[in-house]
Amino acid sequence: GGGGSGDDGFGGGTGGGAGGAIDGTATLNAGTFQAVIGAGGGGGKRTAIAGSNGGDSTFNGNTAVGGGRGSDAGTTHPGGVGSGGDIPNGFSGGSGAGGFRAGNPGAGTAGQGNAGGYGGGYNVGSPEAAGGGGGGGKGSVGGNAGAGNGTAGNGGSGINWKSLGTTYAGGGGGGGDDSGSGTGTRGTGTDGGGDGTNAGTQSNNSNHAPANRGGGGGGTGANVGSNVYYQGSNGGSGICIIRYQL
């Protein structure tokens, strides 16, 4: 999964998108086959640390695309919105990252995942109380942040593969924002995605997505007027599950 993003003084960080999930069947001859498992993406911290998308996972000619990383005001990304494009759009991947402030969320890869949710500034035309959007998951798009109330979006749902009990490929939750009259409540990660943090949390987000479930990382809550920024959590590594008939 992609890493979550850091905050800035006008908006919470965004949730990372889950890694892409592929469910397929194949007839294989006896032999040796290599499975490559993608690493989870790193969380970002405004201008200090660039986050990263999750790595791709491959097996038998199939490539599950790594999740899109979150974005914030310190992220260099073409096609942003606002004055001079200074509010970046979310990064795309297997599932896309949530939107930051008024930026667009990242897109998912067809058949593998879904887009992220919108940030809290998207529909209100203002950066005030702009919680981060939730990252997309295999099962659904990421949750939208509350319009102008600082509440962040939850991660999109993942999958319970073959109903075996463990869920995979869920999106990360966005970070809350307490500017304006906002409440600043974090978004929760879903099905292996990392949680965001509430607005005013003065620490890096340690809610990393667990290993081998492909979930997105969580965003950080905004600290208004402090000029101190924190780092989003890491996405989870991927997994390759092989089931065969004896």
Short mmCIF file of C-alpha atoms in Angstrom, two decimals:
data_model
loop_
_atom_site.label_atom_id
_atom_site.label_comp_id
_atom_site.label_asym_id
_atom_site.label_seq_id
_atom_site.Cartn_x
_atom_site.Cartn_y
_atom_site.Cartn_z
CA GLY A 1 0.00 0.00 0.00
CA GLY A 2 1.02 3.61 -0.49
CA GLY A 3 2.27 5.76 2.38
CA GLY A 4 0.08 8.33 4.09
CA SER A 5 0.97 12.01 3.83
CA GLY A 6 1.87 14.70 6.30
CA ASP A 7 -0.24 17.73 7.18
CA ASP A 8 0.13 21.45 6.69
CA GLY A 9 -1.41 24.38 8.56
CA PHE A 10 -4.54 24.33 6.39
CA GLY A 11 -5.33 20.66 5.99
CA GLY A 12 -4.84 17.16 7.33
CA GLY A 13 -2.68 14.61 5.54
CA THR A 14 -4.31 12.09 3.25
CA GLY A 15 -4.65 8.33 3.43
CA GLY A 16 -2.55 6.15 1.13
CA GLY A 17 -4.23 3.87 -1.37
CA ALA A 18 -4.14 0.11 -1.00
CA GLY A 19 -2.06 -2.00 -3.30
CA GLY A 20 -3.88 -3.54 -6.24
CA ALA A 21 -5.45 -6.96 -5.70
CA ILE A 22 -5.76 -9.61 -8.40
CA ASP A 23 -7.73 -12.85 -8.04
CA GLY A 24 -7.08 -15.28 -10.86
CA THR A 25 -6.71 -18.93 -11.83
CA ALA A 26 -4.05 -20.66 -13.91
CA THR A 27 -2.87 -24.11 -14.91
CA LEU A 28 0.83 -24.44 -14.16
CA ASN A 29 3.24 -27.15 -15.16
CA ALA A 30 5.66 -28.51 -12.58
CA GLY A 31 8.55 -26.11 -12.13
CA THR A 32 9.90 -23.15 -10.21
CA PHE A 33 8.03 -19.84 -10.19
CA GLN A 34 9.12 -16.57 -8.68
CA ALA A 35 6.80 -14.35 -6.66
CA VAL A 36 7.93 -10.75 -6.11
CA ILE A 37 6.30 -9.02 -3.14
CA GLY A 38 6.11 -5.24 -3.22
CA ALA A 39 7.23 -3.22 -0.21
CA GLY A 40 4.89 -0.81 1.53
CA GLY A 41 5.29 2.86 0.64
CA GLY A 42 6.83 5.32 3.07
CA GLY A 43 4.85 8.06 4.76
CA GLY A 44 5.53 11.66 3.74
CA LYS A 45 6.29 14.79 5.76
CA ARG A 46 5.51 17.94 3.85
CA THR A 47 8.74 19.36 2.33
CA ALA A 48 11.10 17.32 4.53
CA ILE A 49 10.34 13.74 3.44
CA ALA A 50 8.82 12.63 0.17
CA GLY A 51 6.50 9.69 0.67
CA SER A 52 6.38 6.84 -1.82
CA ASN A 53 3.96 4.61 -3.64
CA GLY A 54 3.91 0.96 -2.68
CA GLY A 55 5.96 -1.45 -4.74
CA ASP A 56 4.42 -3.71 -7.38
CA SER A 57 3.89 -7.41 -6.68
CA THR A 58 4.22 -9.94 -9.50
CA PHE A 59 3.56 -13.64 -10.12
CA ASN A 60 3.18 -15.68 -13.29
CA GLY A 61 2.93 -12.65 -15.55
CA ASN A 62 0.42 -10.79 -13.35
CA THR A 63 1.35 -7.44 -11.81
CA ALA A 64 -0.55 -5.99 -8.87
CA VAL A 65 0.23 -2.27 -8.87
CA GLY A 66 1.43 -0.67 -5.65
CA GLY A 67 -0.88 1.75 -3.84
CA GLY A 68 -0.75 5.50 -4.44
CA ARG A 69 0.89 7.69 -1.80
CA GLY A 70 -0.75 10.57 -0.04
CA SER A 71 -0.01 14.18 -0.97
CA ASP A 72 0.25 17.45 0.92
CA ALA A 73 1.18 21.06 0.23
CA GLY A 74 4.87 20.23 0.11
CA THR A 75 4.41 17.52 -2.53
CA THR A 76 5.63 18.12 -6.06
CA HIS A 77 2.97 16.76 -8.35
CA PRO A 78 1.89 17.97 -11.79
CA GLY A 79 -1.67 19.02 -12.41
CA GLY A 80 -2.49 20.47 -9.03
CA VAL A 81 -5.31 22.91 -8.33
CA GLY A 82 -5.40 26.34 -6.73
CA SER A 83 -3.13 29.30 -7.41
CA GLY A 84 -0.26 28.04 -9.53
CA GLY A 85 -1.28 24.43 -8.93
CA ASP A 86 0.09 24.58 -5.38
CA ILE A 87 -2.51 22.15 -3.97
CA PRO A 88 -1.51 18.78 -5.42
CA ASN A 89 -3.74 16.00 -6.56
CA GLY A 90 -3.49 12.60 -4.96
CA PHE A 91 -1.22 9.93 -6.41
CA SER A 92 -2.67 7.05 -8.39
CA GLY A 93 -1.81 3.36 -8.00
CA GLY A 94 -3.48 0.00 -7.49
CA SER A 95 -5.87 2.11 -5.42
CA GLY A 96 -5.52 5.88 -5.30
CA ALA A 97 -4.63 8.11 -2.37
CA GLY A 98 -7.12 10.48 -0.79
CA GLY A 99 -7.42 14.10 -1.89
CA PHE A 100 -5.65 16.90 -0.01
CA ARG A 101 -7.67 20.05 0.76
CA ALA A 102 -9.30 20.94 -2.57
CA GLY A 103 -7.17 18.58 -4.67
CA ASN A 104 -8.46 15.60 -6.58
CA PRO A 105 -7.95 12.09 -5.18
CA GLY A 106 -5.73 9.59 -6.95
CA ALA A 107 -7.21 7.04 -9.34
CA GLY A 108 -7.19 3.28 -8.96
CA THR A 109 -6.15 0.69 -11.54
CA ALA A 110 -9.02 -0.97 -13.39
CA GLY A 111 -9.82 -4.39 -11.94
CA GLN A 112 -7.40 -3.94 -9.02
CA GLY A 113 -8.64 -1.12 -6.84
CA ASN A 114 -10.53 2.14 -6.48
CA ALA A 115 -9.96 5.88 -6.27
CA GLY A 116 -9.36 7.75 -3.04
CA GLY A 117 -11.90 10.02 -1.37
CA TYR A 118 -12.09 13.81 -1.61
CA GLY A 119 -10.50 16.16 0.91
CA GLY A 120 -12.61 18.50 3.02
CA GLY A 121 -11.86 21.62 0.95
CA TYR A 122 -13.07 20.17 -2.34
CA ASN A 123 -16.74 21.19 -2.16
CA VAL A 124 -16.50 24.30 0.00
CA GLY A 125 -13.98 26.37 -1.97
CA SER A 126 -11.92 27.10 1.14
CA PRO A 127 -8.94 25.51 2.87
CA GLU A 128 -10.55 25.93 6.27
CA ALA A 129 -11.22 22.75 8.24
CA ALA A 130 -10.05 20.48 5.44
CA GLY A 131 -9.60 16.95 6.70
CA GLY A 132 -7.70 14.56 4.42
CA GLY A 133 -9.50 12.13 2.14
CA GLY A 134 -9.30 8.40 2.78
CA GLY A 135 -7.27 6.13 0.51
CA GLY A 136 -9.08 3.81 -1.86
CA GLY A 137 -9.32 0.05 -1.32
CA LYS A 138 -10.00 -3.01 -3.42
CA GLY A 139 -13.64 -3.12 -2.38
CA SER A 140 -14.65 0.56 -2.49
CA VAL A 141 -13.51 4.13 -3.02
CA GLY A 142 -11.99 6.00 -0.09
CA GLY A 143 -14.27 7.99 2.18
CA ASN A 144 -14.71 11.73 1.58
CA ALA A 145 -13.68 14.12 4.32
CA GLY A 146 -16.43 16.22 5.90
CA ALA A 147 -17.17 19.38 3.94
CA GLY A 148 -15.65 22.18 6.00
CA ASN A 149 -15.87 20.48 9.43
CA GLY A 150 -12.34 19.04 9.70
CA THR A 151 -13.40 15.41 9.84
CA ALA A 152 -11.18 13.14 7.75
CA GLY A 153 -12.27 10.38 5.39
CA ASN A 154 -12.02 6.69 6.21
CA GLY A 155 -10.12 4.23 4.05
CA GLY A 156 -11.98 2.29 1.39
CA SER A 157 -12.86 -1.32 2.11
CA GLY A 158 -10.67 -4.24 1.11
CA ILE A 159 -11.49 -7.90 0.52
CA ASN A 160 -11.89 -11.05 2.60
CA TRP A 161 -10.25 -13.35 0.06
CA LYS A 162 -12.18 -16.61 -0.40
CA SER A 163 -13.89 -15.81 2.94
CA LEU A 164 -10.90 -17.22 4.82
CA GLY A 165 -11.12 -14.59 7.55
CA THR A 166 -8.22 -12.20 6.93
CA THR A 167 -8.94 -8.97 5.09
CA TYR A 168 -6.54 -7.36 2.63
CA ALA A 169 -6.05 -4.26 0.47
CA GLY A 170 -7.92 -1.63 2.50
CA GLY A 171 -7.22 2.10 2.30
CA GLY A 172 -5.58 4.32 4.91
CA GLY A 173 -7.50 6.95 6.90
CA GLY A 174 -6.95 10.67 6.46
CA GLY A 175 -5.77 13.13 9.10
CA GLY A 176 -8.15 15.57 10.79
CA ASP A 177 -7.92 19.37 10.65
CA ASP A 178 -8.86 21.84 13.40
CA SER A 179 -8.69 25.12 11.48
CA GLY A 180 -11.86 27.19 11.38
CA SER A 181 -14.61 25.58 13.44
CA GLY A 182 -13.53 22.04 12.69
CA THR A 183 -13.63 19.07 15.00
CA GLY A 184 -10.51 17.47 13.57
CA THR A 185 -11.52 13.81 13.91
CA ARG A 186 -9.22 11.34 12.16
CA GLY A 187 -10.24 8.82 9.54
CA THR A 188 -9.83 5.13 10.26
CA GLY A 189 -7.97 2.68 8.10
CA THR A 190 -9.97 -0.26 6.81
CA ASP A 191 -9.09 -3.93 6.21
CA GLY A 192 -5.36 -3.58 6.79
CA GLY A 193 -5.03 0.17 6.21
CA GLY A 194 -3.44 2.46 8.81
CA ASP A 195 -5.47 4.96 10.83
CA GLY A 196 -5.02 8.71 10.47
CA THR A 197 -4.41 10.93 13.51
CA ASN A 198 -6.65 13.59 15.02
CA ALA A 199 -6.01 17.26 14.50
CA GLY A 200 -3.56 18.69 17.01
CA THR A 201 -1.66 15.41 17.43
CA GLN A 202 1.93 16.54 17.92
CA SER A 203 3.78 13.45 16.74
CA ASN A 204 4.42 11.41 13.64
CA ASN A 205 1.71 8.91 12.76
CA SER A 206 2.78 5.52 14.15
CA ASN A 207 -0.33 3.70 12.91
CA HIS A 208 1.54 1.88 10.18
CA ALA A 209 -0.34 -0.57 7.99
CA PRO A 210 0.53 -4.17 8.96
CA ALA A 211 2.88 -6.26 6.84
CA ASN A 212 1.60 -8.56 4.08
CA ARG A 213 -1.89 -7.15 3.81
CA GLY A 214 -1.33 -4.45 1.20
CA GLY A 215 -3.09 -1.64 3.08
CA GLY A 216 -2.45 2.10 2.70
CA GLY A 217 -0.81 4.26 5.36
CA GLY A 218 -2.61 6.92 7.40
CA GLY A 219 -2.35 10.71 7.19
CA THR A 220 -1.43 13.09 10.00
CA GLY A 221 -3.67 15.60 11.72
CA ALA A 222 -3.06 19.29 11.11
CA ASN A 223 -1.53 21.57 13.75
CA VAL A 224 -2.85 25.01 12.91
CA GLY A 225 -0.42 27.89 13.10
CA SER A 226 2.41 25.86 14.60
CA ASN A 227 4.62 25.64 11.49
CA VAL A 228 5.52 22.18 12.76
CA TYR A 229 4.59 19.25 10.55
CA TYR A 230 4.51 15.52 11.09
CA GLN A 231 4.97 12.38 9.04
CA GLY A 232 2.27 10.04 7.76
CA SER A 233 2.43 6.32 8.44
CA ASN A 234 3.82 3.65 6.15
CA GLY A 235 1.78 1.42 3.88
CA GLY A 236 1.84 -2.36 4.26
CA SER A 237 3.77 -4.80 2.09
CA GLY A 238 1.96 -7.08 -0.32
CA ILE A 239 1.31 -10.79 -0.35
CA CYS A 240 0.94 -13.63 -2.85
CA ILE A 241 -1.45 -16.43 -1.83
CA ILE A 242 -1.45 -19.65 -3.84
CA ARG A 243 -4.22 -22.19 -3.35
CA TYR A 244 -4.11 -25.50 -5.17
CA GLN A 245 -6.03 -28.73 -5.37
CA LEU A 246 -4.36 -31.92 -4.19
#
